[in-house]
Amino acid sequence: TQLLEQSPQFLSIQEGENLTVYCNSSSVFSSLQWYRQEPGEGPVLLVTVVTGGEVKKLKRLTFQFGDARKDSSLHITAAQPGDTGLYLCAGARAGGTSYGKLTFGQGTILTVHP
Amino acid sequence: GAGVSQSPSNKVTEKGKDVELRCDPISGHTALYWYRQRLGQGLEFLIYFQGNSAPDKSGLPSDRFSAERTGESVSTLTIQRTQQEDSAVYLCASSLVGFQPQHFGDGTRLSIL
């Protein structure tokens, strides 16, 4: 069974602070996705990273895929209350019986206080 | 609409009753997934349909859970003889093909009394 360990599980910060969420596994993934979910809604895809060492930026969000494609991080600069939500990482493996399936981390609940 | 549609949005039922949850995927998406999400938790994979292939049922927690999909359209998730531990949000997602980014519905919040 593949596991994606996300940390921290909870994060409560003040507006303007920076933060990093980590997603780690002992398994290699062909790609990794980050989702954000707000209460009462389904997760919404933020980014997909596919190449080891890849870095993608989305405004104040920076996503990195580890060189070995086993881990990823999400860094938010100058967090705002609108960033509040549940952040989920999900890994995909290509081929075999796992084709098409995503393994989700347990999520990080981020609360940004004004 | 253009997104994944799930119904009902909320369902409250008594322990022991059967429930049926519905998912309308995005038109043209061949892959469809069901997940279970407990409060404040990540997503627990239940079942995956890809085109006409046999579904991957490896995540179904017990034989009380089953799902069907008609072609590449609507899917229903059925839970028989519901238990209180079945209370959760059930999310459906679809993608163009397996392995592609998934588009989620807003889920069905199931509460078992």
Coordinates of C-alpha atoms in Angstrom, one line a residue:
Chain A
T1 CA 0.0 0.0 0.0
Q2 CA 1.3 3.4 -1.0
L3 CA 1.2 6.1 1.7
L4 CA 1.5 9.8 1.4
E5 CA 2.3 11.4 4.7
Q6 CA 1.3 15.1 4.9
S7 CA 2.5 17.5 7.5
P8 CA 1.6 19.4 9.4
Q9 CA -2.0 18.2 9.9
F10 CA -3.1 21.5 11.3
L11 CA -1.6 25.0 10.7
S12 CA -2.9 28.2 12.2
I13 CA -1.1 31.4 11.3
Q14 CA -1.5 35.1 11.1
E15 CA -2.0 37.0 7.9
G16 CA 1.3 37.8 6.2
E17 CA 3.2 34.9 7.5
N18 CA 4.8 32.3 5.3
L19 CA 4.2 28.5 5.5
T20 CA 5.2 25.2 4.0
V21 CA 3.2 22.0 3.8
Y22 CA 5.1 18.7 3.2
C23 CA 4.0 15.6 1.4
N24 CA 6.3 12.5 1.8
S25 CA 6.3 8.9 0.6
S26 CA 8.6 6.0 0.3
S27 CA 7.1 5.3 -3.1
V28 CA 8.0 6.9 -6.4
F29 CA 5.1 8.7 -8.2
S30 CA 5.0 9.6 -11.8
S31 CA 3.2 12.8 -10.9
L32 CA 1.9 14.6 -7.9
Q33 CA -1.1 16.9 -7.6
W34 CA -2.1 19.5 -5.1
Y35 CA -5.7 20.3 -4.4
R36 CA -7.4 22.8 -2.2
Q37 CA -10.8 22.2 -0.7
E38 CA -13.2 24.6 1.0
P39 CA -16.0 23.5 3.3
G40 CA -19.0 22.0 1.5
E41 CA -17.2 21.8 -1.8
G42 CA -15.1 19.2 -3.6
P43 CA -11.3 19.5 -4.0
V44 CA -10.1 21.8 -6.7
L45 CA -6.8 21.1 -8.5
L46 CA -4.1 23.7 -8.0
V47 CA -1.2 22.1 -9.8
T48 CA 0.4 19.0 -11.2
V49 CA 4.1 18.3 -11.1
V50 CA 5.6 15.5 -13.1
T51 CA 9.4 16.0 -13.4
G52 CA 11.8 15.3 -10.5
G53 CA 13.1 18.7 -9.2
E54 CA 10.3 20.6 -10.9
V55 CA 9.2 23.9 -9.3
K56 CA 5.9 25.6 -10.3
K57 CA 4.6 28.9 -9.1
L58 CA 1.1 30.0 -8.9
K59 CA 1.0 33.6 -7.6
R60 CA 2.0 33.3 -3.9
L61 CA 2.1 29.5 -4.0
T62 CA 5.3 27.6 -4.9
F63 CA 5.1 23.8 -5.5
Q64 CA 8.2 21.6 -5.7
F65 CA 8.5 17.9 -6.7
G66 CA 11.5 16.1 -5.1
D67 CA 14.3 14.9 -7.3
A68 CA 13.4 11.3 -6.5
R69 CA 9.7 12.0 -7.1
K70 CA 8.9 10.7 -3.6
D71 CA 8.1 14.0 -2.0
S72 CA 6.6 17.4 -2.6
S73 CA 6.1 20.7 -0.8
L74 CA 3.8 23.6 -1.0
H75 CA 5.0 27.0 0.1
I76 CA 2.7 30.0 0.6
T77 CA 4.2 33.4 0.9
A78 CA 2.4 36.2 2.8
A79 CA -0.6 34.1 3.6
Q80 CA -4.1 35.7 3.4
P81 CA -7.4 34.7 5.0
G82 CA -8.6 33.6 1.6
D83 CA -5.9 30.9 1.6
T84 CA -7.8 29.1 4.5
G85 CA -8.8 25.6 3.5
L86 CA -7.9 22.0 3.4
Y87 CA -4.8 21.3 1.2
L88 CA -4.4 17.8 -0.2
C89 CA -1.5 16.2 -2.0
A90 CA -2.2 13.2 -4.3
G91 CA 0.2 10.9 -6.1
A92 CA -0.3 9.0 -9.3
R93 CA 1.5 5.9 -10.4
A94 CA 1.5 4.9 -14.1
G95 CA 1.0 1.4 -15.3
G96 CA 0.0 -1.8 -13.6
T97 CA -3.1 -2.3 -11.6
S98 CA -2.7 1.1 -10.0
Y99 CA -3.1 2.9 -13.3
G100 CA -5.3 6.0 -13.0
K101 CA -5.6 5.8 -9.2
L102 CA -4.5 8.7 -7.0
T103 CA -3.3 8.1 -3.5
F104 CA -4.3 11.1 -1.3
G105 CA -2.5 12.4 1.8
Q106 CA -4.5 13.1 4.9
G107 CA -4.6 16.8 4.3
T108 CA -3.4 19.9 6.0
I109 CA -6.1 22.2 7.5
L110 CA -4.8 25.8 7.1
T111 CA -6.4 28.7 9.0
V112 CA -5.1 32.2 8.3
H113 CA -6.3 34.8 10.8
P114 CA -6.7 38.4 9.8
Chain B
G1 CA -23.7 22.3 -16.0
A2 CA -20.2 21.8 -17.1
G3 CA -18.9 20.2 -13.8
V4 CA -19.4 17.0 -12.0
S5 CA -22.9 16.9 -10.4
Q6 CA -23.7 14.8 -7.4
S7 CA -27.1 14.2 -5.8
P8 CA -28.5 14.4 -3.3
S9 CA -26.2 17.0 -1.7
N10 CA -27.3 15.9 1.8
K11 CA -28.9 12.6 2.9
V12 CA -30.0 11.8 6.4
T13 CA -31.3 8.3 7.0
E14 CA -31.8 5.7 9.8
K15 CA -29.3 3.0 10.6
G16 CA -30.1 -0.1 8.6
K17 CA -31.6 1.6 5.6
D18 CA -30.2 1.4 2.1
V19 CA -29.0 4.6 0.3
E20 CA -28.2 5.4 -3.3
L21 CA -25.9 8.2 -4.3
R22 CA -25.7 9.5 -7.8
C23 CA -22.9 11.1 -9.8
D24 CA -23.1 12.7 -13.3
P25 CA -19.5 13.1 -14.6
I26 CA -18.3 15.7 -17.0
S27 CA -19.4 14.7 -20.6
G28 CA -16.7 12.9 -22.4
H29 CA -14.8 11.8 -19.3
T30 CA -14.1 8.1 -19.4
A31 CA -12.7 7.7 -15.9
L32 CA -14.9 8.0 -12.8
Y33 CA -13.9 7.7 -9.1
W34 CA -15.7 7.5 -5.8
Y35 CA -14.1 8.6 -2.6
R36 CA -15.1 8.8 1.0
Q37 CA -14.1 11.7 3.2
R38 CA -14.5 11.9 6.9
L39 CA -14.6 15.3 8.7
G40 CA -11.4 17.2 8.2
Q41 CA -9.6 14.1 6.7
G42 CA -8.2 13.2 3.4
L43 CA -9.9 11.2 0.7
E44 CA -10.3 7.4 1.0
F45 CA -10.5 5.7 -2.4
L46 CA -13.5 3.5 -2.9
I47 CA -13.9 2.5 -6.6
Y48 CA -12.7 3.5 -10.0
F49 CA -14.3 3.0 -13.4
Q50 CA -12.3 3.4 -16.7
G51 CA -14.2 3.0 -19.9
N52 CA -15.5 -0.5 -20.4
S53 CA -12.8 -2.1 -18.3
A54 CA -13.7 -4.0 -15.1
P55 CA -13.9 -1.5 -12.3
D56 CA -11.3 -1.4 -9.6
K57 CA -13.2 -2.1 -6.4
S58 CA -10.2 -2.5 -4.2
G59 CA -11.2 0.4 -1.9
L60 CA -14.8 -0.7 -1.1
P61 CA -14.8 -1.2 2.7
S62 CA -17.3 -4.0 2.9
D63 CA -19.8 -6.0 0.8
R64 CA -22.5 -3.5 1.8
F65 CA -20.9 -1.1 -0.7
S66 CA -21.4 -1.4 -4.4
A67 CA -21.3 0.9 -7.4
E68 CA -22.4 0.8 -11.0
R69 CA -21.8 2.9 -14.0
T70 CA -23.8 2.9 -17.2
G71 CA -21.3 3.2 -20.1
E72 CA -19.4 6.4 -19.7
S73 CA -22.1 8.3 -18.0
V74 CA -24.0 8.3 -14.7
S75 CA -22.7 6.2 -11.7
T76 CA -24.5 5.2 -8.6
L77 CA -23.0 4.2 -5.3
T78 CA -25.2 2.0 -3.1
I79 CA -24.7 1.4 0.6
Q80 CA -26.9 -1.3 2.0
R81 CA -27.9 -1.7 5.7
T82 CA -26.2 1.6 6.6
Q83 CA -24.2 1.8 9.8
Q84 CA -23.3 5.0 11.8
E85 CA -19.7 4.6 10.7
D86 CA -20.8 5.2 7.1
S87 CA -21.5 8.8 7.9
A88 CA -19.2 10.9 5.8
V89 CA -19.0 13.0 2.6
Y90 CA -19.0 10.8 -0.5
L91 CA -17.2 12.5 -3.4
C92 CA -17.2 11.6 -7.0
A93 CA -14.6 12.7 -9.6
S94 CA -14.1 12.3 -13.3
S95 CA -11.2 12.7 -15.6
L96 CA -10.7 12.5 -19.4
V97 CA -8.8 9.2 -19.0
G98 CA -7.3 7.5 -16.1
F99 CA -4.2 9.2 -14.7
Q100 CA -5.4 12.7 -15.7
P101 CA -6.2 15.5 -13.2
Q102 CA -9.6 14.7 -11.5
H103 CA -12.5 17.1 -11.4
F104 CA -14.6 16.7 -8.3
G105 CA -18.3 17.2 -7.5
D106 CA -19.3 18.9 -4.3
G107 CA -20.1 15.6 -2.6
T108 CA -23.1 14.0 -0.8
R109 CA -23.0 14.5 2.9
L110 CA -24.4 11.3 4.4
S111 CA -25.6 11.2 8.0
I112 CA -26.7 7.9 9.6
L113 CA -28.8 8.4 12.7

